[in-house]
Amino acid sequence: MDLDFTTAEKEFRAECRAWLEAHVPRPPLPSGDTREGFAAHLEWERALYEARYSVVSWPKEYGGRDASLWEWLIFEEEYYRAGAPQRVTQNGIFLLAPTIFEFGTPEQRERVLPKMASGEQTWCQGWSEPNAGSDLAGIQSKARRDEAAGGWRLSGQKTWTTRGAFCTHLFGLFRSDPDAERHRGLTYFLVDLSAPGVTVRPVQRLDGDEGFAEVFFEDVLAPDADVLGEPHQGWAVAMATTGSERGLTLRSPGRFMATAQRLVELGRDRGADQRARDRIVDAWIDAEAYRWQTFWTVTRLTDGVRTGAESSLVKVFWSELDVRSHELALDLLGERAEIVDGPDSGWMKGYEFALAGPIYAGTNEIQRNVIAERVLGLPRR
Ligand SMILES: Cc1cc2nc3c(=O)[nH]c(=O)nc-3n(C[C@H](O)[C@H](O)[C@H](O)COP(=O)(O)OP(=O)(O)OC[C@H]3O[C@@H](n4cnc5c(N)ncnc54)[C@H](O)[C@@H]3O)c2cc1C
């Protein structure tokens, strides 16, 4: 077993590190979950794209470098190590793009992927509805066939749409066959948010950022060319997206390794006592464990094995690790954790966002159901 990176991979790491050290914006950009911050982040995305770092693992024809999954992991480690900005394009490049590579037509790939890579088109996820979150198959937004117009008429409401107020496009699930069994009558659409009949209403989060939106559809025309996968087969397409969301791409180990390293530095600065030092070591070990677990996943993927329900284990692990790590930072900071503008203020903001980790991408209760039934094979009741 060879546990080292190749010479080419080490060179790639050095190249990424040098570029990021020279280009990461200082001081950090304002939150990408505000209108002004989102615009600043798009400029950063443009710089990444021009240096061909925005989507390293994609084929060159769509703006990538044809990098291997190993190189992608290396890039991610370097990205977080450098303290580079959050990726406001993430729902497109990490969730939708893998689904388009798997289910998209050549025309859809040509049309969507290069603009997604450059940040010209930004994508949000339109799945949750006021009465359908965990029970995604319970969505009520409808797609009605309009033969004369050559497409579908969309109506209904989506909610909790991350950065929906700033994005140009939405990928969403709509009920296209009301008579079919719940999972069979759904279709996956790529929707232009500037289409007539779409209304986007920003929703302010507890931390003050307009990170969410509600999106309303009134007879919006979605042409046939904007159906991803086959009509009424949207559930299978959506499950491919959730595999990416919970498993490999949404939260790579580099993010948690960088947090653990910052905890080590915080512990040194704050003179952590023995108990706090033990917790820092635990966070660091957990981040490393997640890194090696991811290496195992990538090894299997490159051997042609498809990942499945075990991505739920990964999602529970990283989301709980993120909460623990941020709680520890707040304990180390003591009363200073409350200061919103100081040099350590990122920990509180990070903590507030970490609390959402066990909810988004499917709640951890739902993940535990999946693990019980589909990984451990336990009976449903
Ligand atoms: C930060 C953040 C970003 C988000 N971004 C998006 C986005 O971009 N697009 C989008 O579509 N959605 C998004 N969501 C919504 C998210 O997907 C939903 O909040 C989530 O799926 C839960 O749905 P719900 O809020 O309707 O809660 P509910 O489904 O009503 O669940 C309420 C509680 O009941 C529990 N529960 C429900 N069913 C079961 C069960 N069968 N067994 C055990 N427990 C159960 C849940 O775990 C939860 O604790 C986001 C959420 C957050 C917090």
CSV table of C-alpha atoms and ligand atoms in Angstrom, one decimal:
chain,number,residue,atom,x,y,z
A,1,MET,CA,0.0,0.0,0.0
A,2,ASP,CA,1.4,3.4,-1.0
A,3,LEU,CA,0.2,6.2,1.3
A,4,ASP,CA,2.2,9.0,-0.3
A,5,PHE,CA,1.3,11.4,-3.0
A,6,THR,CA,3.1,11.2,-6.4
A,7,THR,CA,5.7,13.7,-7.5
A,8,ALA,CA,3.2,15.2,-9.9
A,9,GLU,CA,0.6,15.6,-7.1
A,10,LYS,CA,3.1,17.2,-4.8
A,11,GLU,CA,4.0,19.6,-7.6
A,12,PHE,CA,0.3,20.4,-8.1
A,13,ARG,CA,0.0,21.1,-4.4
A,14,ALA,CA,3.0,23.5,-4.5
A,15,GLU,CA,1.5,25.3,-7.5
A,16,CYS,CA,-1.9,25.7,-5.9
A,17,ARG,CA,-0.3,26.9,-2.6
A,18,ALA,CA,1.8,29.5,-4.4
A,19,TRP,CA,-1.1,30.8,-6.4
A,20,LEU,CA,-3.5,31.0,-3.4
A,21,GLU,CA,-0.9,32.7,-1.2
A,22,ALA,CA,-0.5,35.4,-3.9
A,23,HIS,CA,-4.2,35.9,-4.7
A,24,VAL,CA,-6.5,35.1,-1.7
A,25,PRO,CA,-8.1,38.5,-0.9
A,26,ARG,CA,-6.9,40.3,2.3
A,27,PRO,CA,-8.7,41.4,4.3
A,28,PRO,CA,-11.3,38.6,3.9
A,29,LEU,CA,-14.3,39.4,1.7
A,30,PRO,CA,-17.6,40.3,3.4
A,31,SER,CA,-20.1,37.4,3.8
A,32,GLY,CA,-21.2,35.9,0.5
A,33,ASP,CA,-24.7,35.6,2.0
A,34,THR,CA,-25.2,39.3,1.6
A,35,ARG,CA,-25.9,41.1,-1.8
A,36,GLU,CA,-22.7,43.1,-1.6
A,37,GLY,CA,-20.6,40.2,-0.4
A,38,PHE,CA,-22.0,37.9,-3.1
A,39,ALA,CA,-20.9,40.4,-5.8
A,40,ALA,CA,-17.4,40.5,-4.3
A,41,HIS,CA,-17.3,36.7,-4.2
A,42,LEU,CA,-18.2,36.5,-7.9
A,43,GLU,CA,-15.2,38.6,-8.7
A,44,TRP,CA,-13.1,36.1,-6.8
A,45,GLU,CA,-14.8,33.3,-8.7
A,46,ARG,CA,-13.8,35.0,-11.9
A,47,ALA,CA,-10.2,35.1,-10.8
A,48,LEU,CA,-10.3,31.4,-9.9
A,49,TYR,CA,-11.8,30.7,-13.3
A,50,GLU,CA,-9.2,32.6,-15.2
A,51,ALA,CA,-6.4,30.8,-13.4
A,52,ARG,CA,-8.4,27.5,-14.1
A,53,TYR,CA,-8.8,26.8,-10.4
A,54,SER,CA,-12.6,27.2,-10.2
A,55,VAL,CA,-13.5,23.6,-11.2
A,56,VAL,CA,-10.1,21.7,-11.3
A,57,SER,CA,-11.6,18.2,-11.7
A,58,TRP,CA,-13.8,19.1,-14.7
A,59,PRO,CA,-12.8,18.4,-18.3
A,60,LYS,CA,-10.7,21.2,-19.9
A,61,GLU,CA,-13.5,21.9,-22.4
A,62,TYR,CA,-15.8,23.1,-19.6
A,63,GLY,CA,-13.2,25.2,-17.8
A,64,GLY,CA,-11.4,22.6,-15.7
A,65,ARG,CA,-8.0,21.0,-15.7
A,66,ASP,CA,-9.0,17.3,-16.0
A,67,ALA,CA,-7.5,16.9,-12.5
A,68,SER,CA,-8.0,13.6,-10.7
A,69,LEU,CA,-10.1,13.3,-7.6
A,70,TRP,CA,-6.9,13.2,-5.6
A,71,GLU,CA,-5.8,16.5,-7.1
A,72,TRP,CA,-9.2,17.9,-6.3
A,73,LEU,CA,-8.7,16.9,-2.7
A,74,ILE,CA,-5.3,18.5,-2.6
A,75,PHE,CA,-6.7,21.7,-4.1
A,76,GLU,CA,-9.4,21.8,-1.5
A,77,GLU,CA,-6.8,21.2,1.3
A,78,GLU,CA,-4.8,24.1,0.0
A,79,TYR,CA,-7.9,26.3,-0.5
A,80,TYR,CA,-9.0,26.0,3.1
A,81,ARG,CA,-5.4,26.2,4.4
A,82,ALA,CA,-5.0,29.5,2.7
A,83,GLY,CA,-8.3,30.8,4.3
A,84,ALA,CA,-9.8,31.5,0.8
A,85,PRO,CA,-13.4,32.8,0.5
A,86,GLN,CA,-16.4,30.5,0.8
A,87,ARG,CA,-17.5,29.2,-2.6
A,88,VAL,CA,-20.8,31.0,-3.4
A,89,THR,CA,-21.0,28.8,-6.5
A,90,GLN,CA,-20.9,25.6,-4.5
A,91,ASN,CA,-24.5,24.4,-5.1
A,92,GLY,CA,-23.8,24.6,-8.8
A,93,ILE,CA,-20.3,23.3,-9.1
A,94,PHE,CA,-20.5,20.6,-6.3
A,95,LEU,CA,-24.2,19.5,-6.4
A,96,LEU,CA,-25.7,20.2,-9.8
A,97,ALA,CA,-22.6,19.7,-12.0
A,98,PRO,CA,-21.9,16.1,-11.0
A,99,THR,CA,-25.6,15.4,-11.8
A,100,ILE,CA,-25.4,17.1,-15.2
A,101,PHE,CA,-22.3,15.0,-16.0
A,102,GLU,CA,-24.3,11.9,-15.2
A,103,PHE,CA,-27.8,12.8,-16.5
A,104,GLY,CA,-27.4,15.8,-18.8
A,105,THR,CA,-27.6,15.8,-22.5
A,106,PRO,CA,-24.5,17.0,-24.5
A,107,GLU,CA,-26.4,20.2,-25.3
A,108,GLN,CA,-27.1,20.9,-21.6
A,109,ARG,CA,-23.5,20.3,-20.7
A,110,GLU,CA,-22.3,22.7,-23.4
A,111,ARG,CA,-24.9,25.3,-22.4
A,112,VAL,CA,-24.7,25.2,-18.6
A,113,LEU,CA,-21.2,24.0,-17.4
A,114,PRO,CA,-18.9,26.7,-18.9
A,115,LYS,CA,-21.1,29.5,-17.5
A,116,MET,CA,-21.3,27.8,-14.2
A,117,ALA,CA,-17.5,27.4,-14.0
A,118,SER,CA,-17.0,31.1,-14.7
A,119,GLY,CA,-19.6,32.3,-12.3
A,120,GLU,CA,-21.6,33.9,-15.1
A,121,GLN,CA,-24.5,31.6,-14.1
A,122,THR,CA,-25.1,30.9,-10.4
A,123,TRP,CA,-27.3,28.1,-9.2
A,124,CYS,CA,-29.4,27.5,-6.1
A,125,GLN,CA,-31.2,24.4,-5.0
A,126,GLY,CA,-35.0,24.5,-5.1
A,127,TRP,CA,-36.2,21.4,-3.3
A,128,SER,CA,-37.6,22.2,0.1
A,129,GLU,CA,-41.2,23.6,0.3
A,130,PRO,CA,-43.2,24.9,3.3
A,131,ASN,CA,-44.7,21.4,3.7
A,132,ALA,CA,-41.9,19.2,2.4
A,133,GLY,CA,-38.4,19.2,3.8
A,134,SER,CA,-37.3,15.8,5.2
A,135,ASP,CA,-40.2,14.2,3.3
A,136,LEU,CA,-38.9,15.5,0.0
A,137,ALA,CA,-41.2,13.1,-2.0
A,138,GLY,CA,-44.1,15.1,-0.5
A,139,ILE,CA,-43.4,18.2,-2.6
A,140,GLN,CA,-46.5,19.9,-4.1
A,141,SER,CA,-45.0,22.3,-6.6
A,142,LYS,CA,-46.4,21.3,-10.0
A,143,ALA,CA,-45.2,20.9,-13.6
A,144,ARG,CA,-48.1,20.8,-16.1
A,145,ARG,CA,-47.4,19.8,-19.7
A,146,ASP,CA,-47.8,22.6,-22.3
A,147,GLU,CA,-47.5,20.8,-25.6
A,148,ALA,CA,-48.1,24.0,-27.7
A,149,ALA,CA,-45.3,25.8,-25.9
A,150,GLY,CA,-42.9,22.8,-26.1
A,151,GLY,CA,-42.4,22.4,-22.4
A,152,TRP,CA,-43.9,22.5,-18.9
A,153,ARG,CA,-45.7,25.2,-16.8
A,154,LEU,CA,-44.3,25.4,-13.3
A,155,SER,CA,-46.3,26.6,-10.3
A,156,GLY,CA,-45.8,26.5,-6.5
A,157,GLN,CA,-43.4,27.6,-3.9
A,158,LYS,CA,-39.9,26.7,-2.8
A,159,THR,CA,-38.3,27.8,0.5
A,160,TRP,CA,-34.9,27.9,2.4
A,161,THR,CA,-33.3,28.4,-1.0
A,162,THR,CA,-29.7,29.2,-0.1
A,163,ARG,CA,-28.5,32.4,-1.8
A,164,GLY,CA,-31.7,32.2,-3.9
A,165,ALA,CA,-32.0,36.0,-3.8
A,166,PHE,CA,-28.6,36.4,-5.6
A,167,CYS,CA,-28.5,33.4,-8.0
A,168,THR,CA,-29.4,33.5,-11.7
A,169,HIS,CA,-30.8,29.9,-11.9
A,170,LEU,CA,-32.4,27.2,-9.8
A,171,PHE,CA,-32.4,23.4,-10.0
A,172,GLY,CA,-35.6,22.1,-8.6
A,173,LEU,CA,-38.0,19.2,-8.3
A,174,PHE,CA,-41.7,19.5,-9.4
A,175,ARG,CA,-44.6,17.1,-9.4
A,176,SER,CA,-45.3,16.3,-13.1
A,177,ASP,CA,-47.6,13.3,-12.6
A,178,PRO,CA,-50.1,13.9,-9.8
A,179,ASP,CA,-51.6,10.4,-10.2
A,180,ALA,CA,-48.3,8.4,-10.0
A,181,GLU,CA,-46.8,7.0,-6.8
A,182,ARG,CA,-45.1,9.8,-4.9
A,183,HIS,CA,-41.5,9.0,-6.0
A,184,ARG,CA,-42.4,8.3,-9.6
A,185,GLY,CA,-44.2,11.5,-10.6
A,186,LEU,CA,-41.4,14.0,-10.2
A,187,THR,CA,-39.3,15.8,-12.8
A,188,TYR,CA,-36.0,17.6,-12.3
A,189,PHE,CA,-35.9,21.1,-13.9
A,190,LEU,CA,-33.2,23.7,-14.6
A,191,VAL,CA,-34.9,27.0,-14.2
A,192,ASP,CA,-33.9,30.5,-15.3
A,193,LEU,CA,-34.9,32.7,-12.4
A,194,SER,CA,-35.4,35.7,-14.7
A,195,ALA,CA,-38.2,33.8,-16.5
A,196,PRO,CA,-41.7,35.5,-16.4
A,197,GLY,CA,-43.7,34.3,-13.5
A,198,VAL,CA,-40.8,33.8,-11.1
A,199,THR,CA,-40.8,35.8,-7.9
A,200,VAL,CA,-37.9,35.6,-5.5
A,201,ARG,CA,-38.3,37.0,-1.9
A,202,PRO,CA,-35.2,37.2,0.3
A,203,VAL,CA,-35.5,35.8,3.8
A,204,GLN,CA,-33.2,37.2,6.6
A,205,ARG,CA,-31.4,34.7,8.7
A,206,LEU,CA,-30.9,34.9,12.5
A,207,ASP,CA,-27.4,36.3,11.9
A,208,GLY,CA,-28.8,39.2,9.8
A,209,ASP,CA,-27.6,38.0,6.3
A,210,GLU,CA,-30.2,37.4,3.6
A,211,GLY,CA,-28.8,33.9,3.1
A,212,PHE,CA,-32.2,32.4,2.2
A,213,ALA,CA,-35.0,33.1,-0.2
A,214,GLU,CA,-38.5,31.9,-0.9
A,215,VAL,CA,-39.1,31.3,-4.7
A,216,PHE,CA,-42.6,31.5,-6.1
A,217,PHE,CA,-43.6,30.1,-9.5
A,218,GLU,CA,-46.7,31.2,-11.4
A,219,ASP,CA,-47.2,29.3,-14.7
A,220,VAL,CA,-43.5,29.6,-15.5
A,221,LEU,CA,-42.5,28.1,-18.9
A,222,ALA,CA,-39.7,25.5,-18.6
A,223,PRO,CA,-38.8,24.3,-22.1
A,224,ASP,CA,-38.2,20.6,-22.7
A,225,ALA,CA,-34.5,21.3,-23.1
A,226,ASP,CA,-34.4,22.3,-19.4
A,227,VAL,CA,-35.6,18.9,-18.0
A,228,LEU,CA,-32.6,17.1,-16.5
A,229,GLY,CA,-32.9,13.3,-17.0
A,230,GLU,CA,-36.3,11.9,-18.2
A,231,PRO,CA,-39.7,13.4,-17.3
A,232,HIS,CA,-41.2,11.7,-14.2
A,233,GLN,CA,-37.7,10.3,-13.3
A,234,GLY,CA,-36.7,13.2,-11.2
A,235,TRP,CA,-36.4,11.2,-7.9
A,236,ALA,CA,-33.5,9.1,-9.3
A,237,VAL,CA,-31.8,12.2,-10.6
A,238,ALA,CA,-32.3,14.0,-7.3
A,239,MET,CA,-30.8,11.0,-5.4
A,240,ALA,CA,-27.6,11.4,-7.4
A,241,THR,CA,-27.4,15.1,-6.3
A,242,THR,CA,-27.9,14.1,-2.6
A,243,GLY,CA,-25.1,11.6,-3.0
A,244,SER,CA,-22.8,14.4,-3.9
A,245,GLU,CA,-24.3,16.7,-1.2
A,246,ARG,CA,-23.9,14.2,1.7
A,247,GLY,CA,-20.8,12.4,0.5
A,248,LEU,CA,-17.7,13.7,-1.3
A,249,THR,CA,-18.1,17.1,-2.7
A,250,LEU,CA,-20.0,19.5,-0.5
A,251,ARG,CA,-17.7,19.4,2.6
A,252,SER,CA,-14.2,18.2,1.8
A,253,PRO,CA,-11.8,17.3,4.6
A,254,GLY,CA,-9.7,20.4,3.9
A,255,ARG,CA,-12.3,22.5,5.5
A,256,PHE,CA,-12.2,20.6,8.9
A,257,MET,CA,-8.4,20.2,8.8
A,258,ALA,CA,-8.1,24.0,8.5
A,259,THR,CA,-10.5,24.5,11.4
A,260,ALA,CA,-8.5,22.1,13.5
A,261,GLN,CA,-5.3,23.9,12.7
A,262,ARG,CA,-6.9,27.2,13.7
A,263,LEU,CA,-8.0,25.6,16.9
A,264,VAL,CA,-4.4,24.5,17.7
A,265,GLU,CA,-3.3,28.2,17.2
A,266,LEU,CA,-6.2,29.5,19.2
A,267,GLY,CA,-5.4,27.1,22.0
A,268,ARG,CA,-1.7,28.3,22.0
A,269,ASP,CA,-2.8,32.0,22.1
A,270,ARG,CA,-5.3,31.5,24.8
A,271,GLY,CA,-3.1,29.2,27.0
A,272,ALA,CA,-5.5,26.3,26.8
A,273,ASP,CA,-5.7,24.1,30.0
A,274,GLN,CA,-5.2,20.3,29.8
A,275,ARG,CA,-8.9,19.6,29.3
A,276,ALA,CA,-9.1,22.1,26.4
A,277,ARG,CA,-5.9,20.7,24.9
A,278,ASP,CA,-7.4,17.2,24.9
A,279,ARG,CA,-10.5,18.5,23.1
A,280,ILE,CA,-8.2,20.3,20.5
A,281,VAL,CA,-6.4,17.0,20.0
A,282,ASP,CA,-9.7,15.2,19.6
A,283,ALA,CA,-10.9,17.7,16.9
A,284,TRP,CA,-7.6,17.4,15.1
A,285,ILE,CA,-7.7,13.6,15.1
A,286,ASP,CA,-11.3,13.6,13.9
A,287,ALA,CA,-10.4,15.9,11.0
A,288,GLU,CA,-7.5,13.6,10.1
A,289,ALA,CA,-9.8,10.6,10.4
A,290,TYR,CA,-12.3,12.2,8.0
A,291,ARG,CA,-9.4,12.9,5.6
A,292,TRP,CA,-8.3,9.2,5.6
A,293,GLN,CA,-11.9,8.1,5.3
A,294,THR,CA,-12.3,10.3,2.2
A,295,PHE,CA,-9.1,8.8,0.8
A,296,TRP,CA,-10.7,5.4,1.1
A,297,THR,CA,-13.9,6.7,-0.7
A,298,VAL,CA,-11.8,8.2,-3.5
A,299,THR,CA,-9.8,4.9,-3.8
A,300,ARG,CA,-13.1,3.1,-4.3
A,301,LEU,CA,-14.5,5.6,-6.7
A,302,THR,CA,-11.4,5.5,-8.9
A,303,ASP,CA,-11.7,1.7,-8.8
A,304,GLY,CA,-15.2,2.1,-10.3
A,305,VAL,CA,-17.2,1.4,-7.1
A,306,ARG,CA,-20.3,3.7,-6.7
A,307,THR,CA,-20.9,5.2,-3.3
A,308,GLY,CA,-24.4,4.8,-1.8
A,309,ALA,CA,-26.1,5.1,1.5
A,310,GLU,CA,-22.8,5.2,3.4
A,311,SER,CA,-22.6,8.9,2.4
A,312,SER,CA,-25.1,9.4,5.3
A,313,LEU,CA,-22.4,8.3,7.7
A,314,VAL,CA,-20.1,10.9,6.3
A,315,LYS,CA,-22.7,13.7,6.5
A,316,VAL,CA,-23.4,12.9,10.2
A,317,PHE,CA,-19.7,12.8,11.0
A,318,TRP,CA,-18.6,16.1,9.4
A,319,SER,CA,-21.7,18.1,10.6
A,320,GLU,CA,-21.2,17.0,14.2
A,321,LEU,CA,-17.4,17.6,14.1
A,322,ASP,CA,-18.1,21.1,12.8
A,323,VAL,CA,-20.4,21.9,15.8
A,324,ARG,CA,-17.9,20.4,18.3
A,325,SER,CA,-14.9,22.3,16.9
A,326,HIS,CA,-16.7,25.6,17.0
A,327,GLU,CA,-18.1,25.0,20.5
A,328,LEU,CA,-14.6,24.4,21.6
A,329,ALA,CA,-13.4,27.7,20.0
A,330,LEU,CA,-16.1,29.6,21.8
A,331,ASP,CA,-15.1,28.0,25.1
A,332,LEU,CA,-11.5,29.0,24.5
A,333,LEU,CA,-12.5,32.6,23.7
A,334,GLY,CA,-14.7,32.9,26.7
A,335,GLU,CA,-16.5,36.3,26.8
A,336,ARG,CA,-14.4,37.4,23.8
A,337,ALA,CA,-16.5,35.0,21.7
A,338,GLU,CA,-19.3,37.6,21.8
A,339,ILE,CA,-17.3,40.4,20.1
A,340,VAL,CA,-18.8,40.6,16.6
A,341,ASP,CA,-16.1,42.7,14.9
A,342,GLY,CA,-12.8,41.6,16.5
A,343,PRO,CA,-10.1,39.4,14.9
A,344,ASP,CA,-11.8,36.3,16.4
A,345,SER,CA,-15.3,37.1,15.3
A,346,GLY,CA,-15.3,34.5,12.6
A,347,TRP,CA,-15.6,31.8,15.2
A,348,MET,CA,-19.1,32.9,16.4
A,349,LYS,CA,-20.3,33.3,12.8
A,350,GLY,CA,-18.8,29.9,12.0
A,351,TYR,CA,-20.6,28.4,15.1
A,352,GLU,CA,-23.9,29.8,14.0
A,353,PHE,CA,-23.5,28.3,10.6
A,354,ALA,CA,-22.2,25.0,12.0
A,355,LEU,CA,-25.5,24.6,14.0
A,356,ALA,CA,-27.3,24.4,10.6
A,357,GLY,CA,-25.0,21.5,9.5
A,358,PRO,CA,-27.2,18.8,11.2
A,359,ILE,CA,-30.2,20.2,9.3
A,360,TYR,CA,-29.2,21.0,5.7
A,361,ALA,CA,-28.4,18.3,3.2
A,362,GLY,CA,-31.0,16.2,5.0
A,363,THR,CA,-31.3,16.3,8.8
A,364,ASN,CA,-29.1,14.0,10.8
A,365,GLU,CA,-32.2,12.2,12.1
A,366,ILE,CA,-33.0,11.3,8.5
A,367,GLN,CA,-29.4,10.2,7.9
A,368,ARG,CA,-29.6,8.0,11.0
A,369,ASN,CA,-32.7,6.4,9.6
A,370,VAL,CA,-30.8,5.7,6.3
A,371,ILE,CA,-27.8,4.3,8.1
A,372,ALA,CA,-30.1,2.0,10.2
A,373,GLU,CA,-32.1,0.7,7.3
A,374,ARG,CA,-29.7,0.8,4.3
A,375,VAL,CA,-26.2,0.5,5.8
A,376,LEU,CA,-26.9,-1.7,8.9
A,377,GLY,CA,-30.0,-3.5,7.3
A,378,LEU,CA,-32.1,-3.0,10.4
A,379,PRO,CA,-35.9,-3.4,10.1
A,380,ARG,CA,-38.0,-0.2,9.4
A,381,ARG,CA,-39.9,-0.8,12.6
B,1,LIG,C1,-28.5,26.5,6.3
B,1,LIG,C2,-29.6,25.8,5.5
B,1,LIG,C3,-29.5,25.8,4.1
B,1,LIG,C4,-30.5,25.2,3.4
B,1,LIG,N1,-30.5,25.3,2.0
B,1,LIG,C5,-31.4,24.8,1.3
B,1,LIG,C6,-31.4,24.9,-0.1
B,1,LIG,O1,-30.6,25.6,-0.7
B,1,LIG,N2,-32.4,24.4,-0.9
B,1,LIG,C7,-33.4,23.6,-0.3
B,1,LIG,O2,-34.2,23.1,-1.0
B,1,LIG,N3,-33.4,23.4,1.1
B,1,LIG,C8,-32.5,24.0,1.9
B,1,LIG,N4,-32.5,23.9,3.2
B,1,LIG,C9,-33.7,23.2,3.8
B,1,LIG,C10,-33.3,21.8,4.4
B,1,LIG,O3,-33.1,20.9,3.4
B,1,LIG,C11,-34.5,21.4,5.3
B,1,LIG,O4,-34.5,22.3,6.4
B,1,LIG,C12,-34.4,20.0,5.8
B,1,LIG,O5,-34.5,19.1,4.8
B,1,LIG,C13,-35.4,19.7,6.9
B,1,LIG,O6,-36.7,20.0,6.5
B,1,LIG,P1,-37.7,20.9,7.3
B,1,LIG,O7,-36.9,22.1,7.7
B,1,LIG,O8,-38.9,21.0,6.6
B,1,LIG,O9,-37.9,20.1,8.7
B,1,LIG,P2,-38.9,18.8,8.9
B,1,LIG,O10,-38.7,17.9,7.8
B,1,LIG,O11,-40.2,19.4,9.2
B,1,LIG,O12,-38.3,18.2,10.2
B,1,LIG,C14,-38.5,18.7,11.5
B,1,LIG,C15,-37.8,17.8,12.5
B,1,LIG,O13,-38.4,16.4,12.4
B,1,LIG,C16,-37.4,15.5,12.2
B,1,LIG,N5,-37.9,14.4,11.3
B,1,LIG,C17,-38.7,14.6,10.2
B,1,LIG,N6,-39.0,13.4,9.7
B,1,LIG,C18,-38.4,12.4,10.4
B,1,LIG,C19,-38.3,11.0,10.4
B,1,LIG,N7,-38.9,10.3,9.4
B,1,LIG,N8,-37.6,10.4,11.3
B,1,LIG,C20,-36.9,11.1,12.3
B,1,LIG,N9,-37.0,12.4,12.4
B,1,LIG,C21,-37.7,13.1,11.5
B,1,LIG,C22,-36.3,16.2,11.5
B,1,LIG,O14,-35.0,15.6,11.6
B,1,LIG,C23,-36.3,17.6,12.2
B,1,LIG,O15,-35.6,17.5,13.4
B,1,LIG,C24,-31.6,24.5,4.0
B,1,LIG,C25,-31.6,24.4,5.4
B,1,LIG,C26,-30.6,25.0,6.2
B,1,LIG,C27,-30.7,25.0,7.7
